[in-house]
Amino acid sequence: MKITRTYSRLAKEAGALLGKEIQLARKEKAWSEQTLAERIGISRTTLQKIESGDMTVAIGLALEAAVILGIPLFATESPSLSQSIQSASDKLTLMPKRIRTKTKKVKDDF
């Protein structure tokens, strides 16, 4: 039997903000989703859920992603979550859609 949970607006906004911050930090470091997922020890699909603010992902995984990326988790003074989410979204629109890792050039001249 599947349990359907409901979350408050504030909880949903906090999840969305953390996801956007993780995505932004990952792209600023030019890491692919696969690279970060491997560093955390999770699948790429789970990382995509974290970045989208999916509330079903274990909080420990989201926090581990934040720590690996160097995202400060708690601040004494911060703007409202809605403003922070919008700011992160604005920055993400300026980032590349995909991050590709450089492939090594094969020397095949014998």
PDB file of N, CA and C in Angstrom:
ATOM      1  N   MET A   1       0.838  -1.171   0.000  1.00  0.00           N
ATOM      2  CA  MET A   1       0.000   0.000   0.000  1.00  0.00           C
ATOM      3  C   MET A   1       0.892   1.248   0.000  1.00  0.00           C
ATOM      4  N   LYS A   2       0.702   2.112  -0.962  1.00  0.00           N
ATOM      5  CA  LYS A   2       1.506   3.316  -1.089  1.00  0.00           C
ATOM      6  C   LYS A   2       0.912   4.433  -0.250  1.00  0.00           C
ATOM      7  N   ILE A   3       1.756   5.088   0.524  1.00  0.00           N
ATOM      8  CA  ILE A   3       1.319   6.196   1.367  1.00  0.00           C
ATOM      9  C   ILE A   3       1.508   7.499   0.593  1.00  0.00           C
ATOM     10  N   THR A   4       0.462   8.283   0.511  1.00  0.00           N
ATOM     11  CA  THR A   4       0.549   9.586  -0.120  1.00  0.00           C
ATOM     12  C   THR A   4       0.784  10.626   0.965  1.00  0.00           C
ATOM     13  N   ARG A   5       1.853  11.356   0.833  1.00  0.00           N
ATOM     14  CA  ARG A   5       2.187  12.368   1.821  1.00  0.00           C
ATOM     15  C   ARG A   5       1.895  13.751   1.258  1.00  0.00           C
ATOM     16  N   THR A   6       1.549  14.646   2.145  1.00  0.00           N
ATOM     17  CA  THR A   6       1.383  16.040   1.753  1.00  0.00           C
ATOM     18  C   THR A   6       2.444  16.856   2.480  1.00  0.00           C
ATOM     19  N   TYR A   7       2.922  17.879   1.819  1.00  0.00           N
ATOM     20  CA  TYR A   7       3.971  18.718   2.389  1.00  0.00           C
ATOM     21  C   TYR A   7       3.505  20.163   2.399  1.00  0.00           C
ATOM     22  N   SER A   8       3.955  20.896   3.379  1.00  0.00           N
ATOM     23  CA  SER A   8       3.611  22.320   3.470  1.00  0.00           C
ATOM     24  C   SER A   8       4.310  23.081   2.351  1.00  0.00           C
ATOM     25  N   ARG A   9       3.807  24.258   2.063  1.00  0.00           N
ATOM     26  CA  ARG A   9       4.407  25.101   1.033  1.00  0.00           C
ATOM     27  C   ARG A   9       5.859  25.402   1.371  1.00  0.00           C
ATOM     28  N   LEU A  10       6.129  25.690   2.635  1.00  0.00           N
ATOM     29  CA  LEU A  10       7.487  26.012   3.065  1.00  0.00           C
ATOM     30  C   LEU A  10       8.435  24.828   2.854  1.00  0.00           C
ATOM     31  N   ALA A  11       7.982  23.624   3.182  1.00  0.00           N
ATOM     32  CA  ALA A  11       8.818  22.439   2.989  1.00  0.00           C
ATOM     33  C   ALA A  11       9.103  22.215   1.502  1.00  0.00           C
ATOM     34  N   LYS A  12       8.086  22.400   0.665  1.00  0.00           N
ATOM     35  CA  LYS A  12       8.274  22.237  -0.782  1.00  0.00           C
ATOM     36  C   LYS A  12       9.244  23.277  -1.328  1.00  0.00           C
ATOM     37  N   GLU A  13       9.117  24.518  -0.852  1.00  0.00           N
ATOM     38  CA  GLU A  13      10.025  25.578  -1.302  1.00  0.00           C
ATOM     39  C   GLU A  13      11.456  25.303  -0.849  1.00  0.00           C
ATOM     40  N   ALA A  14      11.622  24.797   0.363  1.00  0.00           N
ATOM     41  CA  ALA A  14      12.970  24.483   0.865  1.00  0.00           C
ATOM     42  C   ALA A  14      13.587  23.364   0.023  1.00  0.00           C
ATOM     43  N   GLY A  15      12.808  22.352  -0.323  1.00  0.00           N
ATOM     44  CA  GLY A  15      13.301  21.270  -1.176  1.00  0.00           C
ATOM     45  C   GLY A  15      13.667  21.770  -2.561  1.00  0.00           C
ATOM     46  N   ALA A  16      12.831  22.638  -3.113  1.00  0.00           N
ATOM     47  CA  ALA A  16      13.103  23.208  -4.437  1.00  0.00           C
ATOM     48  C   ALA A  16      14.363  24.061  -4.411  1.00  0.00           C
ATOM     49  N   LEU A  17      14.514  24.868  -3.361  1.00  0.00           N
ATOM     50  CA  LEU A  17      15.693  25.724  -3.243  1.00  0.00           C
ATOM     51  C   LEU A  17      16.966  24.886  -3.144  1.00  0.00           C
ATOM     52  N   LEU A  18      16.970  23.884  -2.294  1.00  0.00           N
ATOM     53  CA  LEU A  18      18.160  23.046  -2.148  1.00  0.00           C
ATOM     54  C   LEU A  18      18.487  22.367  -3.475  1.00  0.00           C
ATOM     55  N   GLY A  19      17.474  21.882  -4.171  1.00  0.00           N
ATOM     56  CA  GLY A  19      17.698  21.248  -5.468  1.00  0.00           C
ATOM     57  C   GLY A  19      18.310  22.201  -6.482  1.00  0.00           C
ATOM     58  N   LYS A  20      17.795  23.431  -6.536  1.00  0.00           N
ATOM     59  CA  LYS A  20      18.318  24.438  -7.473  1.00  0.00           C
ATOM     60  C   LYS A  20      19.755  24.818  -7.105  1.00  0.00           C
ATOM     61  N   GLU A  21      20.029  24.966  -5.811  1.00  0.00           N
ATOM     62  CA  GLU A  21      21.376  25.304  -5.370  1.00  0.00           C
ATOM     63  C   GLU A  21      22.367  24.197  -5.728  1.00  0.00           C
ATOM     64  N   ILE A  22      21.948  22.950  -5.581  1.00  0.00           N
ATOM     65  CA  ILE A  22      22.799  21.812  -5.934  1.00  0.00           C
ATOM     66  C   ILE A  22      23.059  21.805  -7.437  1.00  0.00           C
ATOM     67  N   GLN A  23      22.010  22.002  -8.214  1.00  0.00           N
ATOM     68  CA  GLN A  23      22.162  22.024  -9.666  1.00  0.00           C
ATOM     69  C   GLN A  23      23.075  23.171 -10.109  1.00  0.00           C
ATOM     70  N   LEU A  24      22.889  24.327  -9.524  1.00  0.00           N
ATOM     71  CA  LEU A  24      23.702  25.493  -9.864  1.00  0.00           C
ATOM     72  C   LEU A  24      25.175  25.257  -9.521  1.00  0.00           C
ATOM     73  N   ALA A  25      25.441  24.762  -8.326  1.00  0.00           N
ATOM     74  CA  ALA A  25      26.824  24.510  -7.909  1.00  0.00           C
ATOM     75  C   ALA A  25      27.469  23.449  -8.792  1.00  0.00           C
ATOM     76  N   ARG A  26      26.714  22.426  -9.158  1.00  0.00           N
ATOM     77  CA  ARG A  26      27.244  21.377 -10.036  1.00  0.00           C
ATOM     78  C   ARG A  26      27.634  21.960 -11.387  1.00  0.00           C
ATOM     79  N   LYS A  27      26.771  22.793 -11.945  1.00  0.00           N
ATOM     80  CA  LYS A  27      27.055  23.381 -13.255  1.00  0.00           C
ATOM     81  C   LYS A  27      28.192  24.392 -13.184  1.00  0.00           C
ATOM     82  N   GLU A  28      28.285  25.127 -12.089  1.00  0.00           N
ATOM     83  CA  GLU A  28      29.392  26.072 -11.929  1.00  0.00           C
ATOM     84  C   GLU A  28      30.728  25.340 -11.876  1.00  0.00           C
ATOM     85  N   LYS A  29      30.728  24.134 -11.326  1.00  0.00           N
ATOM     86  CA  LYS A  29      31.950  23.326 -11.283  1.00  0.00           C
ATOM     87  C   LYS A  29      32.159  22.562 -12.595  1.00  0.00           C
ATOM     88  N   ALA A  30      31.195  22.670 -13.519  1.00  0.00           N
ATOM     89  CA  ALA A  30      31.234  21.974 -14.812  1.00  0.00           C
ATOM     90  C   ALA A  30      31.278  20.461 -14.634  1.00  0.00           C
ATOM     91  N   TRP A  31      30.525  19.980 -13.641  1.00  0.00           N
ATOM     92  CA  TRP A  31      30.419  18.543 -13.418  1.00  0.00           C
ATOM     93  C   TRP A  31      29.169  18.040 -14.107  1.00  0.00           C
ATOM     94  N   SER A  32      29.247  16.882 -14.710  1.00  0.00           N
ATOM     95  CA  SER A  32      28.060  16.268 -15.288  1.00  0.00           C
ATOM     96  C   SER A  32      27.228  15.651 -14.162  1.00  0.00           C
ATOM     97  N   GLU A  33      25.988  15.327 -14.473  1.00  0.00           N
ATOM     98  CA  GLU A  33      25.137  14.663 -13.476  1.00  0.00           C
ATOM     99  C   GLU A  33      25.775  13.345 -13.051  1.00  0.00           C
ATOM    100  N   GLN A  34      26.330  12.626 -14.017  1.00  0.00           N
ATOM    101  CA  GLN A  34      26.936  11.329 -13.724  1.00  0.00           C
ATOM    102  C   GLN A  34      28.124  11.470 -12.785  1.00  0.00           C
ATOM    103  N   THR A  35      28.933  12.490 -12.989  1.00  0.00           N
ATOM    104  CA  THR A  35      30.106  12.710 -12.137  1.00  0.00           C
ATOM    105  C   THR A  35      29.699  12.937 -10.682  1.00  0.00           C
ATOM    106  N   LEU A  36      28.739  13.831 -10.460  1.00  0.00           N
ATOM    107  CA  LEU A  36      28.304  14.101  -9.090  1.00  0.00           C
ATOM    108  C   LEU A  36      27.620  12.886  -8.483  1.00  0.00           C
ATOM    109  N   ALA A  37      26.796  12.207  -9.273  1.00  0.00           N
ATOM    110  CA  ALA A  37      26.106  11.010  -8.767  1.00  0.00           C
ATOM    111  C   ALA A  37      27.118   9.962  -8.296  1.00  0.00           C
ATOM    112  N   GLU A  38      28.188   9.775  -9.058  1.00  0.00           N
ATOM    113  CA  GLU A  38      29.218   8.805  -8.663  1.00  0.00           C
ATOM    114  C   GLU A  38      29.915   9.232  -7.381  1.00  0.00           C
ATOM    115  N   ARG A  39      30.168  10.525  -7.226  1.00  0.00           N
ATOM    116  CA  ARG A  39      30.828  11.010  -6.006  1.00  0.00           C
ATOM    117  C   ARG A  39      29.948  10.813  -4.772  1.00  0.00           C
ATOM    118  N   ILE A  40      28.624  10.932  -4.956  1.00  0.00           N
ATOM    119  CA  ILE A  40      27.702  10.740  -3.833  1.00  0.00           C
ATOM    120  C   ILE A  40      27.462   9.243  -3.591  1.00  0.00           C
ATOM    121  N   GLY A  41      27.542   8.455  -4.665  1.00  0.00           N
ATOM    122  CA  GLY A  41      27.262   7.021  -4.571  1.00  0.00           C
ATOM    123  C   GLY A  41      25.806   6.714  -4.843  1.00  0.00           C
ATOM    124  N   ILE A  42      25.197   7.471  -5.756  1.00  0.00           N
ATOM    125  CA  ILE A  42      23.791   7.280  -6.104  1.00  0.00           C
ATOM    126  C   ILE A  42      23.655   7.205  -7.618  1.00  0.00           C
ATOM    127  N   SER A  43      22.452   6.877  -8.076  1.00  0.00           N
ATOM    128  CA  SER A  43      22.211   6.847  -9.515  1.00  0.00           C
ATOM    129  C   SER A  43      21.974   8.260 -10.039  1.00  0.00           C
ATOM    130  N   ARG A  44      22.138   8.402 -11.333  1.00  0.00           N
ATOM    131  CA  ARG A  44      21.907   9.696 -11.975  1.00  0.00           C
ATOM    132  C   ARG A  44      20.441  10.106 -11.836  1.00  0.00           C
ATOM    133  N   THR A  45      19.546   9.133 -11.881  1.00  0.00           N
ATOM    134  CA  THR A  45      18.116   9.398 -11.725  1.00  0.00           C
ATOM    135  C   THR A  45      17.817   9.988 -10.350  1.00  0.00           C
ATOM    136  N   THR A  46      18.453   9.453  -9.324  1.00  0.00           N
ATOM    137  CA  THR A  46      18.249   9.977  -7.971  1.00  0.00           C
ATOM    138  C   THR A  46      18.765  11.408  -7.870  1.00  0.00           C
ATOM    139  N   LEU A  47      19.899  11.690  -8.501  1.00  0.00           N
ATOM    140  CA  LEU A  47      20.420  13.052  -8.504  1.00  0.00           C
ATOM    141  C   LEU A  47      19.445  13.995  -9.210  1.00  0.00           C
ATOM    142  N   GLN A  48      18.851  13.551 -10.294  1.00  0.00           N
ATOM    143  CA  GLN A  48      17.871  14.379 -11.008  1.00  0.00           C
ATOM    144  C   GLN A  48      16.673  14.680 -10.110  1.00  0.00           C
ATOM    145  N   LYS A  49      16.272  13.710  -9.307  1.00  0.00           N
ATOM    146  CA  LYS A  49      15.174  13.937  -8.359  1.00  0.00           C
ATOM    147  C   LYS A  49      15.580  14.967  -7.300  1.00  0.00           C
ATOM    148  N   ILE A  50      16.808  14.872  -6.811  1.00  0.00           N
ATOM    149  CA  ILE A  50      17.300  15.833  -5.822  1.00  0.00           C
ATOM    150  C   ILE A  50      17.276  17.235  -6.416  1.00  0.00           C
ATOM    151  N   GLU A  51      17.792  17.380  -7.638  1.00  0.00           N
ATOM    152  CA  GLU A  51      17.871  18.695  -8.274  1.00  0.00           C
ATOM    153  C   GLU A  51      16.501  19.266  -8.613  1.00  0.00           C
ATOM    154  N   SER A  52      15.509  18.403  -8.782  1.00  0.00           N
ATOM    155  CA  SER A  52      14.160  18.899  -9.083  1.00  0.00           C
ATOM    156  C   SER A  52      13.364  19.190  -7.809  1.00  0.00           C
ATOM    157  N   GLY A  53      13.952  18.906  -6.645  1.00  0.00           N
ATOM    158  CA  GLY A  53      13.271  19.179  -5.381  1.00  0.00           C
ATOM    159  C   GLY A  53      12.267  18.112  -4.990  1.00  0.00           C
ATOM    160  N   ASP A  54      12.421  16.923  -5.538  1.00  0.00           N
ATOM    161  CA  ASP A  54      11.519  15.809  -5.227  1.00  0.00           C
ATOM    162  C   ASP A  54      11.586  15.506  -3.727  1.00  0.00           C
ATOM    163  N   MET A  55      10.432  15.539  -3.070  1.00  0.00           N
ATOM    164  CA  MET A  55      10.378  15.376  -1.618  1.00  0.00           C
ATOM    165  C   MET A  55      10.506  13.920  -1.168  1.00  0.00           C
ATOM    166  N   THR A  56      10.536  12.970  -2.110  1.00  0.00           N
ATOM    167  CA  THR A  56      10.626  11.562  -1.727  1.00  0.00           C
ATOM    168  C   THR A  56      12.063  11.080  -1.571  1.00  0.00           C
ATOM    169  N   VAL A  57      13.028  11.902  -1.962  1.00  0.00           N
ATOM    170  CA  VAL A  57      14.437  11.525  -1.846  1.00  0.00           C
ATOM    171  C   VAL A  57      14.886  11.683  -0.399  1.00  0.00           C
ATOM    172  N   ALA A  58      15.706  10.747   0.058  1.00  0.00           N
ATOM    173  CA  ALA A  58      16.207  10.803   1.435  1.00  0.00           C
ATOM    174  C   ALA A  58      16.984  12.101   1.659  1.00  0.00           C
ATOM    175  N   ILE A  59      16.702  12.758   2.754  1.00  0.00           N
ATOM    176  CA  ILE A  59      17.324  14.051   3.060  1.00  0.00           C
ATOM    177  C   ILE A  59      18.841  13.925   3.164  1.00  0.00           C
ATOM    178  N   GLY A  60      19.309  12.789   3.630  1.00  0.00           N
ATOM    179  CA  GLY A  60      20.752  12.582   3.753  1.00  0.00           C
ATOM    180  C   GLY A  60      21.463  12.652   2.412  1.00  0.00           C
ATOM    181  N   LEU A  61      20.818  12.161   1.363  1.00  0.00           N
ATOM    182  CA  LEU A  61      21.424  12.212   0.032  1.00  0.00           C
ATOM    183  C   LEU A  61      21.518  13.645  -0.467  1.00  0.00           C
ATOM    184  N   ALA A  62      20.472  14.409  -0.249  1.00  0.00           N
ATOM    185  CA  ALA A  62      20.471  15.815  -0.669  1.00  0.00           C
ATOM    186  C   ALA A  62      21.527  16.598   0.111  1.00  0.00           C
ATOM    187  N   LEU A  63      21.627  16.342   1.409  1.00  0.00           N
ATOM    188  CA  LEU A  63      22.626  17.043   2.222  1.00  0.00           C
ATOM    189  C   LEU A  63      24.044  16.649   1.819  1.00  0.00           C
ATOM    190  N   GLU A  64      24.243  15.381   1.486  1.00  0.00           N
ATOM    191  CA  GLU A  64      25.569  14.928   1.052  1.00  0.00           C
ATOM    192  C   GLU A  64      25.971  15.612  -0.249  1.00  0.00           C
ATOM    193  N   ALA A  65      25.029  15.761  -1.164  1.00  0.00           N
ATOM    194  CA  ALA A  65      25.304  16.471  -2.419  1.00  0.00           C
ATOM    195  C   ALA A  65      25.710  17.909  -2.125  1.00  0.00           C
ATOM    196  N   ALA A  66      25.001  18.546  -1.218  1.00  0.00           N
ATOM    197  CA  ALA A  66      25.308  19.932  -0.858  1.00  0.00           C
ATOM    198  C   ALA A  66      26.701  20.051  -0.249  1.00  0.00           C
ATOM    199  N   VAL A  67      27.042  19.127   0.621  1.00  0.00           N
ATOM    200  CA  VAL A  67      28.355  19.161   1.273  1.00  0.00           C
ATOM    201  C   VAL A  67      29.470  18.950   0.251  1.00  0.00           C
ATOM    202  N   ILE A  68      29.298  17.989  -0.648  1.00  0.00           N
ATOM    203  CA  ILE A  68      30.311  17.708  -1.675  1.00  0.00           C
ATOM    204  C   ILE A  68      30.534  18.937  -2.555  1.00  0.00           C
ATOM    205  N   LEU A  69      29.465  19.668  -2.836  1.00  0.00           N
ATOM    206  CA  LEU A  69      29.562  20.846  -3.691  1.00  0.00           C
ATOM    207  C   LEU A  69      29.959  22.113  -2.931  1.00  0.00           C
ATOM    208  N   GLY A  70      30.033  22.032  -1.604  1.00  0.00           N
ATOM    209  CA  GLY A  70      30.438  23.183  -0.798  1.00  0.00           C
ATOM    210  C   GLY A  70      29.339  24.206  -0.588  1.00  0.00           C
ATOM    211  N   ILE A  71      28.089  23.759  -0.611  1.00  0.00           N
ATOM    212  CA  ILE A  71      26.953  24.663  -0.416  1.00  0.00           C
ATOM    213  C   ILE A  71      26.731  24.855   1.078  1.00  0.00           C
ATOM    214  N   PRO A  72      26.705  26.102   1.562  1.00  0.00           N
ATOM    215  CA  PRO A  72      26.411  26.318   2.980  1.00  0.00           C
ATOM    216  C   PRO A  72      24.968  25.899   3.267  1.00  0.00           C
ATOM    217  N   LEU A  73      24.786  25.100   4.287  1.00  0.00           N
ATOM    218  CA  LEU A  73      23.458  24.541   4.556  1.00  0.00           C
ATOM    219  C   LEU A  73      22.576  25.447   5.397  1.00  0.00           C
ATOM    220  N   PHE A  74      23.157  26.182   6.323  1.00  0.00           N
ATOM    221  CA  PHE A  74      22.347  27.026   7.186  1.00  0.00           C
ATOM    222  C   PHE A  74      22.973  28.407   7.272  1.00  0.00           C
ATOM    223  N   ALA A  75      22.161  29.421   7.075  1.00  0.00           N
ATOM    224  CA  ALA A  75      22.643  30.798   7.157  1.00  0.00           C
ATOM    225  C   ALA A  75      21.809  31.536   8.197  1.00  0.00           C
ATOM    226  N   THR A  76      22.425  32.477   8.894  1.00  0.00           N
ATOM    227  CA  THR A  76      21.697  33.216   9.926  1.00  0.00           C
ATOM    228  C   THR A  76      20.725  34.210   9.323  1.00  0.00           C
ATOM    229  N   GLU A  77      21.127  34.864   8.246  1.00  0.00           N
ATOM    230  CA  GLU A  77      20.245  35.821   7.595  1.00  0.00           C
ATOM    231  C   GLU A  77      20.118  35.420   6.134  1.00  0.00           C
ATOM    232  N   SER A  78      18.895  35.209   5.677  1.00  0.00           N
ATOM    233  CA  SER A  78      18.710  34.841   4.281  1.00  0.00           C
ATOM    234  C   SER A  78      17.414  35.437   3.764  1.00  0.00           C
ATOM    235  N   PRO A  79      17.364  35.710   2.454  1.00  0.00           N
ATOM    236  CA  PRO A  79      16.119  36.209   1.872  1.00  0.00           C
ATOM    237  C   PRO A  79      15.058  35.105   1.894  1.00  0.00           C
ATOM    238  N   SER A  80      13.852  35.450   1.548  1.00  0.00           N
ATOM    239  CA  SER A  80      12.796  34.446   1.561  1.00  0.00           C
ATOM    240  C   SER A  80      13.125  33.327   0.578  1.00  0.00           C
ATOM    241  N   LEU A  81      12.599  32.164   0.843  1.00  0.00           N
ATOM    242  CA  LEU A  81      12.876  31.029  -0.025  1.00  0.00           C
ATOM    243  C   LEU A  81      12.420  31.292  -1.451  1.00  0.00           C
ATOM    244  N   SER A  82      11.280  31.947  -1.616  1.00  0.00           N
ATOM    245  CA  SER A  82      10.778  32.237  -2.968  1.00  0.00           C
ATOM    246  C   SER A  82      11.771  33.088  -3.746  1.00  0.00           C
ATOM    247  N   GLN A  83      12.341  34.104  -3.102  1.00  0.00           N
ATOM    248  CA  GLN A  83      13.325  34.956  -3.768  1.00  0.00           C
ATOM    249  C   GLN A  83      14.579  34.164  -4.109  1.00  0.00           C
ATOM    250  N   SER A  84      15.006  33.308  -3.204  1.00  0.00           N
ATOM    251  CA  SER A  84      16.198  32.507  -3.447  1.00  0.00           C
ATOM    252  C   SER A  84      15.979  31.504  -4.574  1.00  0.00           C
ATOM    253  N   ILE A  85      14.798  30.901  -4.611  1.00  0.00           N
ATOM    254  CA  ILE A  85      14.472  29.962  -5.685  1.00  0.00           C
ATOM    255  C   ILE A  85      14.489  30.689  -7.027  1.00  0.00           C
ATOM    256  N   GLN A  86      13.898  31.868  -7.081  1.00  0.00           N
ATOM    257  CA  GLN A  86      13.862  32.642  -8.322  1.00  0.00           C
ATOM    258  C   GLN A  86      15.268  33.041  -8.747  1.00  0.00           C
ATOM    259  N   SER A  87      16.085  33.439  -7.794  1.00  0.00           N
ATOM    260  CA  SER A  87      17.466  33.832  -8.096  1.00  0.00           C
ATOM    261  C   SER A  87      18.249  32.649  -8.672  1.00  0.00           C
ATOM    262  N   ALA A  88      18.101  31.479  -8.050  1.00  0.00           N
ATOM    263  CA  ALA A  88      18.786  30.283  -8.546  1.00  0.00           C
ATOM    264  C   ALA A  88      18.275  29.905  -9.929  1.00  0.00           C
ATOM    265  N   SER A  89      16.961  30.025 -10.152  1.00  0.00           N
ATOM    266  CA  SER A  89      16.383  29.724 -11.464  1.00  0.00           C
ATOM    267  C   SER A  89      16.924  30.671 -12.523  1.00  0.00           C
ATOM    268  N   ASP A  90      17.029  31.953 -12.188  1.00  0.00           N
ATOM    269  CA  ASP A  90      17.566  32.935 -13.120  1.00  0.00           C
ATOM    270  C   ASP A  90      19.005  32.604 -13.511  1.00  0.00           C
ATOM    271  N   LYS A  91      19.804  32.228 -12.530  1.00  0.00           N
ATOM    272  CA  LYS A  91      21.192  31.875 -12.809  1.00  0.00           C
ATOM    273  C   LYS A  91      21.272  30.620 -13.674  1.00  0.00           C
ATOM    274  N   LEU A  92      20.391  29.634 -13.389  1.00  0.00           N
ATOM    275  CA  LEU A  92      20.407  28.389 -14.144  1.00  0.00           C
ATOM    276  C   LEU A  92      20.052  28.592 -15.612  1.00  0.00           C
ATOM    277  N   THR A  93      19.228  29.594 -15.914  1.00  0.00           N
ATOM    278  CA  THR A  93      18.877  29.842 -17.311  1.00  0.00           C
ATOM    279  C   THR A  93      20.093  30.316 -18.104  1.00  0.00           C
ATOM    280  N   LEU A  94      21.079  30.866 -17.429  1.00  0.00           N
ATOM    281  CA  LEU A  94      22.284  31.337 -18.096  1.00  0.00           C
ATOM    282  C   LEU A  94      23.344  30.247 -18.241  1.00  0.00           C
ATOM    283  N   MET A  95      23.162  29.122 -17.553  1.00  0.00           N
ATOM    284  CA  MET A  95      24.128  28.038 -17.583  1.00  0.00           C
ATOM    285  C   MET A  95      23.847  27.138 -18.783  1.00  0.00           C
ATOM    286  N   PRO A  96      24.841  26.374 -19.233  1.00  0.00           N
ATOM    287  CA  PRO A  96      24.603  25.456 -20.353  1.00  0.00           C
ATOM    288  C   PRO A  96      23.604  24.375 -19.968  1.00  0.00           C
ATOM    289  N   LYS A  97      22.852  23.896 -20.966  1.00  0.00           N
ATOM    290  CA  LYS A  97      21.847  22.854 -20.715  1.00  0.00           C
ATOM    291  C   LYS A  97      22.505  21.534 -20.340  1.00  0.00           C
ATOM    292  N   ARG A  98      23.621  21.225 -20.983  1.00  0.00           N
ATOM    293  CA  ARG A  98      24.295  19.959 -20.720  1.00  0.00           C
ATOM    294  C   ARG A  98      25.762  20.215 -20.409  1.00  0.00           C
ATOM    295  N   ILE A  99      26.308  19.363 -19.576  1.00  0.00           N
ATOM    296  CA  ILE A  99      27.722  19.406 -19.260  1.00  0.00           C
ATOM    297  C   ILE A  99      28.330  18.111 -19.779  1.00  0.00           C
ATOM    298  N   ARG A 100      29.306  18.242 -20.621  1.00  0.00           N
ATOM    299  CA  ARG A 100      29.957  17.046 -21.176  1.00  0.00           C
ATOM    300  C   ARG A 100      31.396  17.006 -20.685  1.00  0.00           C
ATOM    301  N   THR A 101      31.830  15.820 -20.329  1.00  0.00           N
ATOM    302  CA  THR A 101      33.219  15.674 -19.916  1.00  0.00           C
ATOM    303  C   THR A 101      34.072  15.543 -21.169  1.00  0.00           C
ATOM    304  N   LYS A 102      35.275  16.067 -21.091  1.00  0.00           N
ATOM    305  CA  LYS A 102      36.181  16.008 -22.237  1.00  0.00           C
ATOM    306  C   LYS A 102      36.660  14.566 -22.420  1.00  0.00           C
ATOM    307  N   THR A 103      36.652  14.135 -23.650  1.00  0.00           N
ATOM    308  CA  THR A 103      37.162  12.786 -23.940  1.00  0.00           C
ATOM    309  C   THR A 103      38.624  12.887 -24.320  1.00  0.00           C
ATOM    310  N   LYS A 104      39.365  11.888 -23.929  1.00  0.00           N
ATOM    311  CA  LYS A 104      40.792  11.865 -24.248  1.00  0.00           C
ATOM    312  C   LYS A 104      40.981  11.513 -25.714  1.00  0.00           C
ATOM    313  N   LYS A 105      41.907  12.191 -26.334  1.00  0.00           N
ATOM    314  CA  LYS A 105      42.192  11.938 -27.727  1.00  0.00           C
ATOM    315  C   LYS A 105      43.028  10.663 -27.807  1.00  0.00           C
ATOM    316  N   VAL A 106      42.622   9.761 -28.670  1.00  0.00           N
ATOM    317  CA  VAL A 106      43.319   8.484 -28.815  1.00  0.00           C
ATOM    318  C   VAL A 106      44.443   8.658 -29.824  1.00  0.00           C
ATOM    319  N   LYS A 107      45.631   8.221 -29.433  1.00  0.00           N
ATOM    320  CA  LYS A 107      46.769   8.242 -30.359  1.00  0.00           C
ATOM    321  C   LYS A 107      46.818   6.892 -31.060  1.00  0.00           C
ATOM    322  N   ASP A 108      46.396   6.897 -32.298  1.00  0.00           N
ATOM    323  CA  ASP A 108      46.355   5.631 -33.036  1.00  0.00           C
ATOM    324  C   ASP A 108      47.316   5.616 -34.219  1.00  0.00           C
ATOM    325  N   ASP A 109      48.271   6.515 -34.233  1.00  0.00           N
ATOM    326  CA  ASP A 109      49.267   6.505 -35.295  1.00  0.00           C
ATOM    327  C   ASP A 109      50.465   5.646 -34.833  1.00  0.00           C
ATOM    328  N   PHE A 110      50.611   4.515 -35.458  1.00  0.00           N
ATOM    329  CA  PHE A 110      51.650   3.555 -35.061  1.00  0.00           C
ATOM    330  C   PHE A 110      52.916   3.749 -35.831  1.00  0.00           C
TER     331      PHE A 110
END
